[in-house]
mmCIF file of C-alpha atoms and ligand atoms in Angstrom:
data_model
loop_
_atom_site.group_PDB
_atom_site.id
_atom_site.type_symbol
_atom_site.label_atom_id
_atom_site.label_comp_id
_atom_site.label_asym_id
_atom_site.label_seq_id
_atom_site.Cartn_x
_atom_site.Cartn_y
_atom_site.Cartn_z
ATOM 1 C CA MET A 1 10.578 -39.198 -11.051
ATOM 2 C CA THR A 2 7.368 -37.487 -9.979
ATOM 3 C CA ARG A 3 6.870 -33.742 -10.348
ATOM 4 C CA LEU A 4 4.375 -32.000 -8.133
ATOM 5 C CA THR A 5 3.585 -28.368 -7.458
ATOM 6 C CA ILE A 6 2.530 -27.160 -4.036
ATOM 7 C CA ARG A 7 1.708 -23.466 -3.712
ATOM 8 C CA GLY A 8 3.971 -22.720 -6.650
ATOM 9 C CA VAL A 9 6.898 -24.720 -5.262
ATOM 10 C CA VAL A 10 7.880 -27.365 -7.809
ATOM 11 C CA ILE A 11 9.074 -30.607 -6.240
ATOM 12 C CA TYR A 12 10.862 -33.277 -8.254
ATOM 13 C CA GLN A 13 10.656 -36.445 -6.205
ATOM 14 C CA GLY A 14 13.497 -38.825 -6.982
ATOM 15 C CA PHE A 15 15.358 -36.316 -9.155
ATOM 16 C CA LEU A 16 18.709 -37.865 -8.185
ATOM 17 C CA ASP A 17 19.025 -41.652 -8.155
ATOM 18 C CA ARG A 18 21.215 -43.329 -5.541
ATOM 19 C CA ALA A 19 24.396 -42.954 -7.607
ATOM 20 C CA GLY A 20 23.621 -39.280 -8.195
ATOM 21 C CA GLN A 21 23.024 -38.766 -4.493
ATOM 22 C CA GLU A 22 26.343 -40.430 -3.680
ATOM 23 C CA THR A 23 28.154 -38.170 -6.144
ATOM 24 C CA VAL A 24 26.688 -35.060 -4.507
ATOM 25 C CA ARG A 25 27.314 -36.434 -1.014
ATOM 26 C CA ASP A 26 30.983 -37.050 -1.798
ATOM 27 C CA ALA A 27 31.415 -33.634 -3.436
ATOM 28 C CA ILE A 28 29.907 -31.925 -0.391
ATOM 29 C CA GLY A 29 32.174 -34.013 1.835
ATOM 30 C CA ASP A 30 35.125 -32.460 -0.014
ATOM 31 C CA VAL A 31 33.670 -28.951 0.382
ATOM 32 C CA LEU A 32 33.278 -29.501 4.124
ATOM 33 C CA GLN A 33 36.938 -30.512 4.429
ATOM 34 C CA SER A 34 37.963 -26.942 3.606
ATOM 35 C CA ALA A 35 34.818 -25.150 4.831
ATOM 36 C CA PRO A 36 33.755 -26.979 8.020
ATOM 37 C CA LEU A 37 30.213 -26.849 9.346
ATOM 38 C CA PHE A 38 29.720 -24.151 11.983
ATOM 39 C CA GLU A 39 26.970 -23.395 14.487
ATOM 40 C CA PRO A 40 25.099 -20.298 13.375
ATOM 41 C CA VAL A 41 23.566 -17.866 15.863
ATOM 42 C CA THR A 42 20.573 -15.663 15.051
ATOM 43 C CA PRO A 43 20.944 -11.870 15.284
ATOM 44 C CA ARG A 44 19.128 -12.142 18.610
ATOM 45 C CA GLY A 45 21.742 -14.568 19.894
ATOM 46 C CA LYS A 46 19.834 -17.852 19.652
ATOM 47 C CA LYS A 47 21.824 -20.878 18.523
ATOM 48 C CA MET A 48 20.253 -22.510 15.449
ATOM 49 C CA SER A 49 19.723 -26.274 15.524
ATOM 50 C CA VAL A 50 21.170 -26.804 12.046
ATOM 51 C CA ARG A 51 24.867 -26.496 11.323
ATOM 52 C CA MET A 52 25.879 -24.621 8.182
ATOM 53 C CA SER A 53 28.551 -24.064 5.610
ATOM 54 C CA ALA A 54 28.551 -23.019 1.971
ATOM 55 C CA ALA A 55 30.181 -23.201 -1.438
ATOM 56 C CA GLY A 56 30.405 -20.550 -4.136
ATOM 57 C CA GLN A 57 31.398 -16.888 -4.307
ATOM 58 C CA TYR A 58 29.203 -16.156 -1.298
ATOM 59 C CA GLY A 59 27.993 -18.001 1.758
ATOM 60 C CA TRP A 60 24.964 -17.032 3.788
ATOM 61 C CA VAL A 61 25.874 -16.471 7.432
ATOM 62 C CA THR A 62 24.127 -15.271 10.554
ATOM 63 C CA ASP A 63 25.530 -14.028 13.839
ATOM 64 C CA ARG A 64 25.040 -11.090 16.206
ATOM 65 C CA LYS A 65 25.805 -8.747 13.287
ATOM 66 C CA GLY A 66 22.799 -10.025 11.320
ATOM 67 C CA TYR A 67 21.822 -12.139 8.323
ATOM 68 C CA ARG A 68 23.983 -11.573 5.244
ATOM 69 C CA TYR A 69 26.107 -13.041 2.479
ATOM 70 C CA GLU A 70 29.861 -13.110 3.015
ATOM 71 C CA PRO A 71 32.660 -13.989 0.565
ATOM 72 C CA GLN A 72 34.497 -15.884 3.306
ATOM 73 C CA HIS A 73 33.902 -18.654 5.823
ATOM 74 C CA PRO A 74 33.820 -17.402 9.458
ATOM 75 C CA GLN A 75 37.359 -18.838 9.769
ATOM 76 C CA GLY A 76 38.561 -16.441 7.036
ATOM 77 C CA GLN A 77 39.094 -18.648 3.973
ATOM 78 C CA ALA A 78 37.217 -18.242 0.682
ATOM 79 C CA TRP A 79 34.340 -20.690 0.195
ATOM 80 C CA PRO A 80 35.122 -23.669 -2.074
ATOM 81 C CA ALA A 81 33.598 -23.713 -5.572
ATOM 82 C CA ILE A 82 30.107 -25.113 -6.080
ATOM 83 C CA PRO A 83 30.610 -28.719 -7.272
ATOM 84 C CA ASN A 84 29.793 -29.391 -10.932
ATOM 85 C CA CYS A 85 27.242 -32.065 -10.063
ATOM 86 C CA LEU A 86 25.188 -29.398 -8.278
ATOM 87 C CA GLN A 87 25.628 -26.796 -11.005
ATOM 88 C CA GLU A 88 24.161 -29.405 -13.352
ATOM 89 C CA VAL A 89 21.069 -29.722 -11.179
ATOM 90 C CA TRP A 90 20.728 -25.933 -11.290
ATOM 91 C CA GLU A 91 20.981 -25.939 -15.091
ATOM 92 C CA GLN A 92 18.341 -28.642 -15.370
ATOM 93 C CA VAL A 93 15.673 -27.108 -13.158
ATOM 94 C CA SER A 94 16.264 -23.402 -12.528
ATOM 95 C CA GLY A 95 15.291 -21.919 -15.888
ATOM 96 C CA CYS A 96 17.768 -19.198 -14.998
ATOM 97 C CA ALA A 97 20.546 -18.052 -17.331
ATOM 98 C CA ARG A 98 22.785 -16.959 -14.463
ATOM 99 C CA PRO A 99 24.844 -19.529 -12.555
ATOM 100 C CA PRO A 100 24.300 -19.971 -8.822
ATOM 101 C CA GLU A 101 26.577 -17.836 -6.637
ATOM 102 C CA CYS A 102 25.897 -19.610 -3.373
ATOM 103 C CA CYS A 103 25.222 -23.174 -2.366
ATOM 104 C CA LEU A 104 24.200 -23.062 1.272
ATOM 105 C CA ILE A 105 24.778 -26.303 3.175
ATOM 106 C CA ASN A 106 22.415 -27.056 6.064
ATOM 107 C CA HIS A 107 23.107 -30.111 8.206
ATOM 108 C CA TYR A 108 20.269 -31.506 10.301
ATOM 109 C CA ALA A 109 21.272 -33.876 13.069
ATOM 110 C CA ALA A 110 18.405 -35.754 14.763
ATOM 111 C CA GLY A 111 16.070 -33.199 16.325
ATOM 112 C CA ALA A 112 17.180 -30.225 14.217
ATOM 113 C CA ARG A 113 14.566 -28.049 12.546
ATOM 114 C CA MET A 114 14.209 -24.763 10.741
ATOM 115 C CA GLY A 115 11.452 -22.274 11.464
ATOM 116 C CA LEU A 116 9.293 -20.715 8.760
ATOM 117 C CA HIS A 117 11.214 -18.010 6.922
ATOM 118 C CA GLN A 118 11.646 -16.338 3.537
ATOM 119 C CA ASP A 119 14.898 -16.434 1.555
ATOM 120 C CA ARG A 120 15.186 -12.724 0.845
ATOM 121 C CA ASP A 121 18.758 -11.616 1.463
ATOM 122 C CA GLU A 122 19.503 -11.824 -2.271
ATOM 123 C CA ALA A 123 19.587 -8.732 -4.514
ATOM 124 C CA ASP A 124 17.665 -10.341 -7.385
ATOM 125 C CA PHE A 125 14.525 -12.468 -7.009
ATOM 126 C CA THR A 126 14.112 -13.329 -10.693
ATOM 127 C CA CYS A 127 16.120 -16.537 -10.254
ATOM 128 C CA PRO A 128 14.731 -19.324 -8.078
ATOM 129 C CA VAL A 129 16.159 -20.999 -5.021
ATOM 130 C CA VAL A 130 16.916 -24.633 -5.869
ATOM 131 C CA SER A 131 17.017 -27.086 -2.967
ATOM 132 C CA VAL A 132 18.539 -30.581 -3.012
ATOM 133 C CA SER A 133 17.831 -33.002 -0.163
ATOM 134 C CA LEU A 134 20.191 -35.780 0.949
ATOM 135 C CA GLY A 135 19.860 -38.268 3.780
ATOM 136 C CA ASP A 136 16.961 -38.477 6.195
ATOM 137 C CA ASP A 137 13.407 -37.517 5.210
ATOM 138 C CA ALA A 138 12.260 -34.072 6.293
ATOM 139 C CA LEU A 139 8.828 -32.540 6.743
ATOM 140 C CA PHE A 140 8.863 -29.393 4.591
ATOM 141 C CA ARG A 141 6.221 -26.800 5.440
ATOM 142 C CA ILE A 142 5.142 -24.303 2.806
ATOM 143 C CA GLY A 143 3.209 -21.186 3.747
ATOM 144 C CA ASN A 144 2.418 -17.976 1.915
ATOM 145 C CA THR A 145 4.360 -15.021 0.573
ATOM 146 C CA THR A 146 3.341 -13.040 3.645
ATOM 147 C CA ARG A 147 3.652 -14.175 7.244
ATOM 148 C CA GLY A 148 0.803 -16.300 8.656
ATOM 149 C CA GLY A 149 -2.137 -18.062 7.040
ATOM 150 C CA PRO A 150 -2.599 -21.743 6.255
ATOM 151 C CA THR A 151 0.335 -23.953 5.366
ATOM 152 C CA GLN A 152 0.831 -27.263 3.585
ATOM 153 C CA SER A 153 3.447 -29.879 4.374
ATOM 154 C CA VAL A 154 5.227 -32.457 2.269
ATOM 155 C CA TRP A 155 7.959 -34.976 3.083
ATOM 156 C CA LEU A 156 11.229 -34.411 1.226
ATOM 157 C CA SER A 157 13.374 -37.512 0.720
ATOM 158 C CA SER A 158 16.959 -38.059 -0.309
ATOM 159 C CA GLY A 159 17.366 -37.122 -3.964
ATOM 160 C CA ASP A 160 14.352 -34.797 -4.099
ATOM 161 C CA VAL A 161 14.794 -31.338 -5.610
ATOM 162 C CA ALA A 162 12.520 -28.402 -4.773
ATOM 163 C CA VAL A 163 12.398 -25.175 -6.777
ATOM 164 C CA MET A 164 11.088 -21.963 -5.231
ATOM 165 C CA GLY A 165 10.746 -19.524 -8.111
ATOM 166 C CA GLY A 166 8.356 -17.145 -9.784
ATOM 167 C CA ASP A 167 5.424 -16.317 -7.518
ATOM 168 C CA ALA A 168 6.814 -18.775 -4.965
ATOM 169 C CA ARG A 169 10.282 -17.184 -4.801
ATOM 170 C CA LEU A 170 9.475 -15.385 -1.552
ATOM 171 C CA ILE A 171 7.237 -18.042 -0.036
ATOM 172 C CA TYR A 172 7.604 -18.840 3.659
ATOM 173 C CA HIS A 173 9.065 -22.309 4.209
ATOM 174 C CA GLY A 174 10.700 -24.377 6.907
ATOM 175 C CA ILE A 175 11.499 -27.835 8.204
ATOM 176 C CA ASP A 176 9.401 -29.071 11.138
ATOM 177 C CA ARG A 177 11.297 -32.284 11.759
ATOM 178 C CA THR A 178 13.318 -35.068 10.201
ATOM 179 C CA ARG A 179 12.832 -38.823 10.375
ATOM 180 C CA ALA A 180 16.057 -40.049 11.988
ATOM 181 C CA GLY A 181 17.391 -43.230 10.429
ATOM 182 C CA SER A 182 15.153 -43.104 7.340
ATOM 183 C CA SER A 183 18.097 -43.004 4.921
ATOM 184 C CA THR A 184 21.385 -44.886 4.665
ATOM 185 C CA LEU A 185 23.061 -42.286 2.424
ATOM 186 C CA LEU A 186 25.009 -40.380 5.060
ATOM 187 C CA PRO A 187 27.358 -42.613 7.066
ATOM 188 C CA GLN A 188 26.787 -40.556 10.230
ATOM 189 C CA GLY A 189 23.045 -40.273 9.590
ATOM 190 C CA GLY A 190 21.091 -37.043 9.566
ATOM 191 C CA ARG A 191 20.133 -34.839 6.656
ATOM 192 C CA ILE A 192 21.917 -32.396 4.391
ATOM 193 C CA ASN A 193 20.006 -29.786 2.422
ATOM 194 C CA LEU A 194 21.717 -27.767 -0.277
ATOM 195 C CA THR A 195 20.157 -24.544 -1.519
ATOM 196 C CA MET A 196 21.594 -22.809 -4.546
ATOM 197 C CA ARG A 197 20.918 -19.130 -5.105
ATOM 198 C CA VAL A 198 21.898 -16.157 -7.247
ATOM 199 C CA VAL A 199 22.974 -13.550 -4.704
ATOM 200 C CA THR A 200 23.926 -10.322 -6.515
HETATM 201 C C1 SIN B 1 16.256 -23.696 3.936
HETATM 202 O O1 SIN B 1 15.184 -23.141 3.833
HETATM 203 O O2 SIN B 1 17.325 -23.066 3.930
HETATM 204 C C2 SIN B 1 16.359 -25.185 4.101
HETATM 205 C C3 SIN B 1 15.202 -25.940 3.550
HETATM 206 C C4 SIN B 1 15.429 -27.400 3.744
HETATM 207 O O3 SIN B 1 16.199 -27.786 4.625
HETATM 208 O O4 SIN B 1 14.843 -28.209 3.011
HETATM 209 FE FE1 FE2 B 2 15.148 -21.113 3.145
#
């Protein structure tokens, strides 16, 4: 495992070995059975290129009503619990005494991306956002805590964990592109990113 810090974001390359990645993949597969991926729409009505779901007490959703956390899937059911294997990752890297209340699931099919944004819909910024990458490599862009200015990019691979905490908690970040076919972890290909957060 290699640990590097870019603009305050701590990246653990190879945090999960292949078996660990498979455990998380299978646990998320179970979550998605009861909380299927959906196609989020921005408040302005633009369809996002990632598909989303969540686990935990809250899921982050976006639609015409805005960005927010909701205790239920858009179909009405409660979100499934955050799998233990992911809670363990949180305990190992977050440095936060509180457990995560949301594990957002982002699925990137070939061509999907995510524009630069801050994660700031949470009530408490003292705990970090912990991100786990599975499947295809993704080019992660890290900016500043205010909009604009220079950015730095790093490839995230399957099994990498990134922690946005402390001074980097509100840093702008996004995914420019993925490298389709770079991983064999997900049978259908693509990439899954899991971000755990304390919400309340
Ligand atoms: C996100 O910012 O929600 C996703 C980041 C990623 O896909 O690595
Ligand atoms: Fe984010």
